[in-house]
């Protein structure tokens, strides 16, 4: 079911699957994607969870407000949990979505039951090629430029958020083909578990069965 939420003046479109009485699970996509990036993954988790899958601001059918500070985007996720009545949730975030999930888990530890981070970059990023726009229209290019700037020159609060995470955390690395060192992120999160799946950056796409097996085992399914 596709729904809309008005959150502090921002329209966030989100997909909702599963029994609303089941334990909440929030799926957070990566940069330039939308809720459809989790197709198939959503249905798998919906068998046991109330799954909420937003289009982040600046993505998909959600609003493009022109402001994309990472703390604001993380606050959208907390507001969405409030909107659906989820006091605590398991949070699964990929790439940019993982960065935002870390900010949620570090800043609001009472809201996160368990945390799964899929191939999340450790900030600051270095040696990045400049952003080159093409004809893509499924997202706001201003979002790409603003988030890239923050990836290169992050607020120190980003690292502080990692060390403040108290939820049991699974960090998934895409291995040798990934552009990021997820192990560096895992090292900064207290008692995080690091698992490498040699699938590159899009683990949930390139190695879906192993991704689901690994996450299910972590969640105790």
PDB file of C-alpha atoms in Angstrom:
ATOM      1  CA  UNK A   1       0.000   0.000   0.000  1.00  0.00           C
ATOM      2  CA  UNK A   2       1.416   3.393  -1.034  1.00  0.00           C
ATOM      3  CA  UNK A   3       0.674   6.136   1.461  1.00  0.00           C
ATOM      4  CA  UNK A   4       1.565   9.772   2.084  1.00  0.00           C
ATOM      5  CA  UNK A   5       2.569  11.543   5.278  1.00  0.00           C
ATOM      6  CA  UNK A   6       2.864  15.271   5.913  1.00  0.00           C
ATOM      7  CA  UNK A   7       5.870  15.651   8.198  1.00  0.00           C
ATOM      8  CA  UNK A   8       6.755  19.197   9.268  1.00  0.00           C
ATOM      9  CA  UNK A   9       5.544  20.545   5.949  1.00  0.00           C
ATOM     10  CA  UNK A  10       7.284  17.852   3.867  1.00  0.00           C
ATOM     11  CA  UNK A  11       5.300  15.227   1.980  1.00  0.00           C
ATOM     12  CA  UNK A  12       6.912  11.818   2.350  1.00  0.00           C
ATOM     13  CA  UNK A  13       5.547   8.984   0.235  1.00  0.00           C
ATOM     14  CA  UNK A  14       6.028   5.537   1.716  1.00  0.00           C
ATOM     15  CA  UNK A  15       5.094   1.932   1.140  1.00  0.00           C
ATOM     16  CA  UNK A  16       3.530  -0.049   3.952  1.00  0.00           C
ATOM     17  CA  UNK A  17       3.323  -3.851   4.024  1.00  0.00           C
ATOM     18  CA  UNK A  18       2.563  -6.506   6.621  1.00  0.00           C
ATOM     19  CA  UNK A  19       0.446  -6.651   9.758  1.00  0.00           C
ATOM     20  CA  UNK A  20       0.349  -3.243  11.509  1.00  0.00           C
ATOM     21  CA  UNK A  21       0.418  -5.147  14.817  1.00  0.00           C
ATOM     22  CA  UNK A  22       3.686  -6.892  13.924  1.00  0.00           C
ATOM     23  CA  UNK A  23       7.107  -5.544  14.992  1.00  0.00           C
ATOM     24  CA  UNK A  24       7.990  -2.462  12.883  1.00  0.00           C
ATOM     25  CA  UNK A  25      10.824  -2.591  10.372  1.00  0.00           C
ATOM     26  CA  UNK A  26      12.019   0.475   8.453  1.00  0.00           C
ATOM     27  CA  UNK A  27      13.811   0.012   5.109  1.00  0.00           C
ATOM     28  CA  UNK A  28      15.840   3.041   3.976  1.00  0.00           C
ATOM     29  CA  UNK A  29      17.075   3.160   0.371  1.00  0.00           C
ATOM     30  CA  UNK A  30      20.310   4.603  -0.980  1.00  0.00           C
ATOM     31  CA  UNK A  31      20.923   7.824  -2.876  1.00  0.00           C
ATOM     32  CA  UNK A  32      18.995   8.309  -6.169  1.00  0.00           C
ATOM     33  CA  UNK A  33      16.799   5.254  -5.465  1.00  0.00           C
ATOM     34  CA  UNK A  34      13.275   5.044  -4.008  1.00  0.00           C
ATOM     35  CA  UNK A  35      11.089   2.505  -2.199  1.00  0.00           C
ATOM     36  CA  UNK A  36      11.039   0.269  -5.291  1.00  0.00           C
ATOM     37  CA  UNK A  37      14.713  -0.491  -4.688  1.00  0.00           C
ATOM     38  CA  UNK A  38      13.517  -2.885  -1.971  1.00  0.00           C
ATOM     39  CA  UNK A  39      11.011  -4.775  -4.149  1.00  0.00           C
ATOM     40  CA  UNK A  40      11.006  -8.406  -3.053  1.00  0.00           C
ATOM     41  CA  UNK A  41      12.916  -7.529   0.120  1.00  0.00           C
ATOM     42  CA  UNK A  42       9.841  -5.681   1.392  1.00  0.00           C
ATOM     43  CA  UNK A  43       7.582  -8.699   0.878  1.00  0.00           C
ATOM     44  CA  UNK A  44      10.063 -11.036   2.532  1.00  0.00           C
ATOM     45  CA  UNK A  45      10.184  -9.006   5.741  1.00  0.00           C
ATOM     46  CA  UNK A  46       6.439  -8.310   5.657  1.00  0.00           C
ATOM     47  CA  UNK A  47       5.782 -11.955   6.502  1.00  0.00           C
ATOM     48  CA  UNK A  48       6.875 -11.194  10.092  1.00  0.00           C
ATOM     49  CA  UNK A  49       7.065  -7.401  10.337  1.00  0.00           C
ATOM     50  CA  UNK A  50       5.123  -4.222   9.778  1.00  0.00           C
ATOM     51  CA  UNK A  51       7.369  -2.859   7.025  1.00  0.00           C
ATOM     52  CA  UNK A  52       7.636   0.873   6.289  1.00  0.00           C
ATOM     53  CA  UNK A  53       9.585   1.843   3.155  1.00  0.00           C
ATOM     54  CA  UNK A  54       9.846   5.597   2.466  1.00  0.00           C
ATOM     55  CA  UNK A  55      10.969   7.578  -0.523  1.00  0.00           C
ATOM     56  CA  UNK A  56      13.479   9.891   1.159  1.00  0.00           C
ATOM     57  CA  UNK A  57      12.991  13.620   0.616  1.00  0.00           C
ATOM     58  CA  UNK A  58      14.300  14.532  -2.829  1.00  0.00           C
ATOM     59  CA  UNK A  59      13.619  11.004  -4.114  1.00  0.00           C
ATOM     60  CA  UNK A  60      10.787   9.257  -5.906  1.00  0.00           C
ATOM     61  CA  UNK A  61       7.373  10.761  -5.224  1.00  0.00           C
ATOM     62  CA  UNK A  62       8.324  12.530  -1.991  1.00  0.00           C
ATOM     63  CA  UNK A  63       8.739  16.300  -1.901  1.00  0.00           C
ATOM     64  CA  UNK A  64      11.848  18.041  -3.175  1.00  0.00           C
ATOM     65  CA  UNK A  65      12.161  20.873  -0.657  1.00  0.00           C
ATOM     66  CA  UNK A  66      15.634  21.934  -1.781  1.00  0.00           C
ATOM     67  CA  UNK A  67      17.229  21.388   1.641  1.00  0.00           C
ATOM     68  CA  UNK A  68      19.052  18.128   2.264  1.00  0.00           C
ATOM     69  CA  UNK A  69      21.035  18.379   5.471  1.00  0.00           C
ATOM     70  CA  UNK A  70      21.637  14.821   6.675  1.00  0.00           C
ATOM     71  CA  UNK A  71      20.204  15.532  10.168  1.00  0.00           C
ATOM     72  CA  UNK A  72      17.021  16.848   8.528  1.00  0.00           C
ATOM     73  CA  UNK A  73      16.702  13.726   6.412  1.00  0.00           C
ATOM     74  CA  UNK A  74      17.238  11.565   9.500  1.00  0.00           C
ATOM     75  CA  UNK A  75      14.603  13.584  11.366  1.00  0.00           C
ATOM     76  CA  UNK A  76      12.158  12.752   8.562  1.00  0.00           C
ATOM     77  CA  UNK A  77      12.589   9.068   9.408  1.00  0.00           C
ATOM     78  CA  UNK A  78      11.906   9.621  13.106  1.00  0.00           C
ATOM     79  CA  UNK A  79       8.822  11.666  12.200  1.00  0.00           C
ATOM     80  CA  UNK A  80       7.647   8.866   9.913  1.00  0.00           C
ATOM     81  CA  UNK A  81       7.969   6.344  12.736  1.00  0.00           C
ATOM     82  CA  UNK A  82       5.860   8.698  14.857  1.00  0.00           C
ATOM     83  CA  UNK A  83       3.330   8.962  12.021  1.00  0.00           C
ATOM     84  CA  UNK A  84       2.841   5.196  11.783  1.00  0.00           C
ATOM     85  CA  UNK A  85       2.815   4.770  15.570  1.00  0.00           C
ATOM     86  CA  UNK A  86       6.097   2.859  15.819  1.00  0.00           C
ATOM     87  CA  UNK A  87       7.768   3.606  19.156  1.00  0.00           C
ATOM     88  CA  UNK A  88      10.695   1.319  18.269  1.00  0.00           C
ATOM     89  CA  UNK A  89      11.706  -0.288  14.999  1.00  0.00           C
ATOM     90  CA  UNK A  90      14.338  -2.441  13.404  1.00  0.00           C
ATOM     91  CA  UNK A  91      16.073  -0.194  10.875  1.00  0.00           C
ATOM     92  CA  UNK A  92      17.766  -1.437   7.687  1.00  0.00           C
ATOM     93  CA  UNK A  93      19.654   1.194   5.678  1.00  0.00           C
ATOM     94  CA  UNK A  94      21.653   1.013   2.466  1.00  0.00           C
ATOM     95  CA  UNK A  95      24.414   3.510   1.573  1.00  0.00           C
ATOM     96  CA  UNK A  96      22.983   7.028   2.134  1.00  0.00           C
ATOM     97  CA  UNK A  97      20.068   5.324   3.882  1.00  0.00           C
ATOM     98  CA  UNK A  98      22.581   3.679   6.194  1.00  0.00           C
ATOM     99  CA  UNK A  99      24.193   7.004   7.017  1.00  0.00           C
ATOM    100  CA  UNK A 100      20.772   8.371   7.959  1.00  0.00           C
ATOM    101  CA  UNK A 101      19.992   5.210   9.929  1.00  0.00           C
ATOM    102  CA  UNK A 102      23.170   5.749  11.956  1.00  0.00           C
ATOM    103  CA  UNK A 103      22.075   9.289  12.776  1.00  0.00           C
ATOM    104  CA  UNK A 104      18.680   7.979  13.900  1.00  0.00           C
ATOM    105  CA  UNK A 105      20.180   5.186  15.997  1.00  0.00           C
ATOM    106  CA  UNK A 106      22.834   7.434  17.566  1.00  0.00           C
ATOM    107  CA  UNK A 107      20.544  10.385  18.187  1.00  0.00           C
ATOM    108  CA  UNK A 108      17.449   8.428  19.224  1.00  0.00           C
ATOM    109  CA  UNK A 109      18.684   5.126  20.670  1.00  0.00           C
ATOM    110  CA  UNK A 110      15.325   4.451  22.273  1.00  0.00           C
ATOM    111  CA  UNK A 111      13.710   4.250  18.818  1.00  0.00           C
ATOM    112  CA  UNK A 112      15.916   1.551  17.266  1.00  0.00           C
ATOM    113  CA  UNK A 113      15.497  -2.107  18.225  1.00  0.00           C
ATOM    114  CA  UNK A 114      18.140  -3.481  15.868  1.00  0.00           C
ATOM    115  CA  UNK A 115      20.209  -1.868  13.135  1.00  0.00           C
ATOM    116  CA  UNK A 116      21.376  -3.289   9.797  1.00  0.00           C
ATOM    117  CA  UNK A 117      23.805  -1.206   7.726  1.00  0.00           C
ATOM    118  CA  UNK A 118      24.361  -2.331   4.143  1.00  0.00           C
ATOM    119  CA  UNK A 119      27.622  -1.129   2.591  1.00  0.00           C
ATOM    120  CA  UNK A 120      27.598   2.219   4.381  1.00  0.00           C
ATOM    121  CA  UNK A 121      30.382   4.722   3.659  1.00  0.00           C
ATOM    122  CA  UNK A 122      32.478   6.001   6.531  1.00  0.00           C
ATOM    123  CA  UNK A 123      32.673   9.783   6.374  1.00  0.00           C
ATOM    124  CA  UNK A 124      34.527  11.786   5.227  1.00  0.00           C
ATOM    125  CA  UNK A 125      34.849  10.256   1.766  1.00  0.00           C
ATOM    126  CA  UNK A 126      37.987  11.044  -0.205  1.00  0.00           C
ATOM    127  CA  UNK A 127      39.174  10.917  -3.817  1.00  0.00           C
ATOM    128  CA  UNK A 128      35.666  11.154  -5.223  1.00  0.00           C
ATOM    129  CA  UNK A 129      35.075  12.112  -8.849  1.00  0.00           C
ATOM    130  CA  UNK A 130      32.916  15.229  -9.289  1.00  0.00           C
ATOM    131  CA  UNK A 131      29.164  14.760  -9.613  1.00  0.00           C
ATOM    132  CA  UNK A 132      28.142  14.873 -13.277  1.00  0.00           C
ATOM    133  CA  UNK A 133      24.448  15.364 -13.969  1.00  0.00           C
ATOM    134  CA  UNK A 134      22.705  13.326 -16.633  1.00  0.00           C
ATOM    135  CA  UNK A 135      19.068  13.223 -17.679  1.00  0.00           C
ATOM    136  CA  UNK A 136      17.805  11.313 -14.648  1.00  0.00           C
ATOM    137  CA  UNK A 137      14.589  12.741 -13.196  1.00  0.00           C
ATOM    138  CA  UNK A 138      13.674  10.299 -10.413  1.00  0.00           C
ATOM    139  CA  UNK A 139      15.416  12.438  -7.812  1.00  0.00           C
ATOM    140  CA  UNK A 140      16.488  16.019  -7.123  1.00  0.00           C
ATOM    141  CA  UNK A 141      19.992  16.729  -8.400  1.00  0.00           C
ATOM    142  CA  UNK A 142      20.360  19.366  -5.709  1.00  0.00           C
ATOM    143  CA  UNK A 143      20.029  16.513  -3.197  1.00  0.00           C
ATOM    144  CA  UNK A 144      22.939  14.724  -4.879  1.00  0.00           C
ATOM    145  CA  UNK A 145      25.146  17.812  -4.736  1.00  0.00           C
ATOM    146  CA  UNK A 146      24.244  18.651  -1.121  1.00  0.00           C
ATOM    147  CA  UNK A 147      24.686  15.118   0.206  1.00  0.00           C
ATOM    148  CA  UNK A 148      27.966  14.747  -1.698  1.00  0.00           C
ATOM    149  CA  UNK A 149      29.267  17.925  -0.085  1.00  0.00           C
ATOM    150  CA  UNK A 150      28.368  16.517   3.342  1.00  0.00           C
ATOM    151  CA  UNK A 151      29.990  13.185   2.501  1.00  0.00           C
ATOM    152  CA  UNK A 152      33.228  15.027   1.731  1.00  0.00           C
ATOM    153  CA  UNK A 153      33.006  17.518   4.604  1.00  0.00           C
ATOM    154  CA  UNK A 154      30.784  15.934   7.259  1.00  0.00           C
ATOM    155  CA  UNK A 155      29.642  17.421  10.512  1.00  0.00           C
ATOM    156  CA  UNK A 156      31.693  15.853  13.345  1.00  0.00           C
ATOM    157  CA  UNK A 157      28.348  14.732  14.787  1.00  0.00           C
ATOM    158  CA  UNK A 158      28.368  11.914  12.235  1.00  0.00           C
ATOM    159  CA  UNK A 159      31.249  10.105  13.961  1.00  0.00           C
ATOM    160  CA  UNK A 160      29.769  10.907  17.371  1.00  0.00           C
ATOM    161  CA  UNK A 161      26.518   9.248  16.280  1.00  0.00           C
ATOM    162  CA  UNK A 162      28.348   6.015  15.467  1.00  0.00           C
ATOM    163  CA  UNK A 163      29.877   5.733  18.928  1.00  0.00           C
ATOM    164  CA  UNK A 164      26.499   6.540  20.529  1.00  0.00           C
ATOM    165  CA  UNK A 165      24.682   3.614  18.879  1.00  0.00           C
ATOM    166  CA  UNK A 166      23.435   1.147  21.490  1.00  0.00           C
ATOM    167  CA  UNK A 167      21.244  -1.110  19.328  1.00  0.00           C
ATOM    168  CA  UNK A 168      22.620  -4.494  18.274  1.00  0.00           C
ATOM    169  CA  UNK A 169      24.140  -3.707  14.877  1.00  0.00           C
ATOM    170  CA  UNK A 170      24.937  -5.783  11.792  1.00  0.00           C
ATOM    171  CA  UNK A 171      27.262  -4.143   9.266  1.00  0.00           C
ATOM    172  CA  UNK A 172      27.298  -5.731   5.803  1.00  0.00           C
ATOM    173  CA  UNK A 173      30.274  -5.129   3.518  1.00  0.00           C
ATOM    174  CA  UNK A 174      30.097  -5.682  -0.222  1.00  0.00           C
ATOM    175  CA  UNK A 175      33.696  -6.841  -0.233  1.00  0.00           C
ATOM    176  CA  UNK A 176      36.388  -6.171  -2.803  1.00  0.00           C
ATOM    177  CA  UNK A 177      33.992  -4.784  -5.424  1.00  0.00           C
ATOM    178  CA  UNK A 178      32.541  -2.189  -3.050  1.00  0.00           C
ATOM    179  CA  UNK A 179      33.789   1.418  -3.195  1.00  0.00           C
ATOM    180  CA  UNK A 180      33.509   1.681   0.595  1.00  0.00           C
ATOM    181  CA  UNK A 181      35.211   0.194   3.633  1.00  0.00           C
ATOM    182  CA  UNK A 182      32.270  -0.848   5.763  1.00  0.00           C
ATOM    183  CA  UNK A 183      34.691  -2.328   8.262  1.00  0.00           C
ATOM    184  CA  UNK A 184      35.734   1.167   9.278  1.00  0.00           C
ATOM    185  CA  UNK A 185      32.116   1.959  10.094  1.00  0.00           C
ATOM    186  CA  UNK A 186      31.727  -1.274  12.058  1.00  0.00           C
ATOM    187  CA  UNK A 187      34.843  -0.499  14.099  1.00  0.00           C
ATOM    188  CA  UNK A 188      33.292   2.737  15.339  1.00  0.00           C
ATOM    189  CA  UNK A 189      30.012   1.160  16.497  1.00  0.00           C
ATOM    190  CA  UNK A 190      30.118  -0.556  19.895  1.00  0.00           C
ATOM    191  CA  UNK A 191      29.894  -4.357  19.524  1.00  0.00           C
ATOM    192  CA  UNK A 192      28.868  -4.204  15.860  1.00  0.00           C
ATOM    193  CA  UNK A 193      29.009  -7.456  13.892  1.00  0.00           C
ATOM    194  CA  UNK A 194      30.694  -7.242  10.471  1.00  0.00           C
ATOM    195  CA  UNK A 195      29.789  -9.690   7.693  1.00  0.00           C
ATOM    196  CA  UNK A 196      31.276  -9.536   4.197  1.00  0.00           C
ATOM    197  CA  UNK A 197      29.243 -10.670   1.193  1.00  0.00           C
ATOM    198  CA  UNK A 198      31.256 -10.408  -2.022  1.00  0.00           C
ATOM    199  CA  UNK A 199      28.597  -8.673  -4.084  1.00  0.00           C
ATOM    200  CA  UNK A 200      29.722  -5.061  -4.429  1.00  0.00           C
ATOM    201  CA  UNK A 201      27.730  -2.076  -3.263  1.00  0.00           C
ATOM    202  CA  UNK A 202      24.240  -3.434  -4.024  1.00  0.00           C
ATOM    203  CA  UNK A 203      24.337  -6.531  -1.836  1.00  0.00           C
ATOM    204  CA  UNK A 204      20.545  -6.844  -1.609  1.00  0.00           C
ATOM    205  CA  UNK A 205      20.385  -6.908  -5.418  1.00  0.00           C
ATOM    206  CA  UNK A 206      23.489  -8.893  -6.384  1.00  0.00           C
ATOM    207  CA  UNK A 207      23.292 -11.471  -3.593  1.00  0.00           C
ATOM    208  CA  UNK A 208      19.678 -11.253  -2.447  1.00  0.00           C
ATOM    209  CA  UNK A 209      19.388 -14.744  -0.980  1.00  0.00           C
ATOM    210  CA  UNK A 210      22.554 -14.395   1.071  1.00  0.00           C
ATOM    211  CA  UNK A 211      21.532 -10.883   2.146  1.00  0.00           C
ATOM    212  CA  UNK A 212      18.174 -12.168   3.402  1.00  0.00           C
ATOM    213  CA  UNK A 213      19.698 -15.226   5.105  1.00  0.00           C
ATOM    214  CA  UNK A 214      22.251 -13.076   6.901  1.00  0.00           C
ATOM    215  CA  UNK A 215      19.740 -10.443   8.024  1.00  0.00           C
ATOM    216  CA  UNK A 216      17.194 -13.076   9.093  1.00  0.00           C
ATOM    217  CA  UNK A 217      19.841 -14.802  11.209  1.00  0.00           C
ATOM    218  CA  UNK A 218      20.726 -11.481  12.848  1.00  0.00           C
ATOM    219  CA  UNK A 219      17.070 -10.749  13.560  1.00  0.00           C
ATOM    220  CA  UNK A 220      16.629 -14.184  15.072  1.00  0.00           C
ATOM    221  CA  UNK A 221      14.130 -15.402  12.474  1.00  0.00           C
TER     222      UNK A 221
END
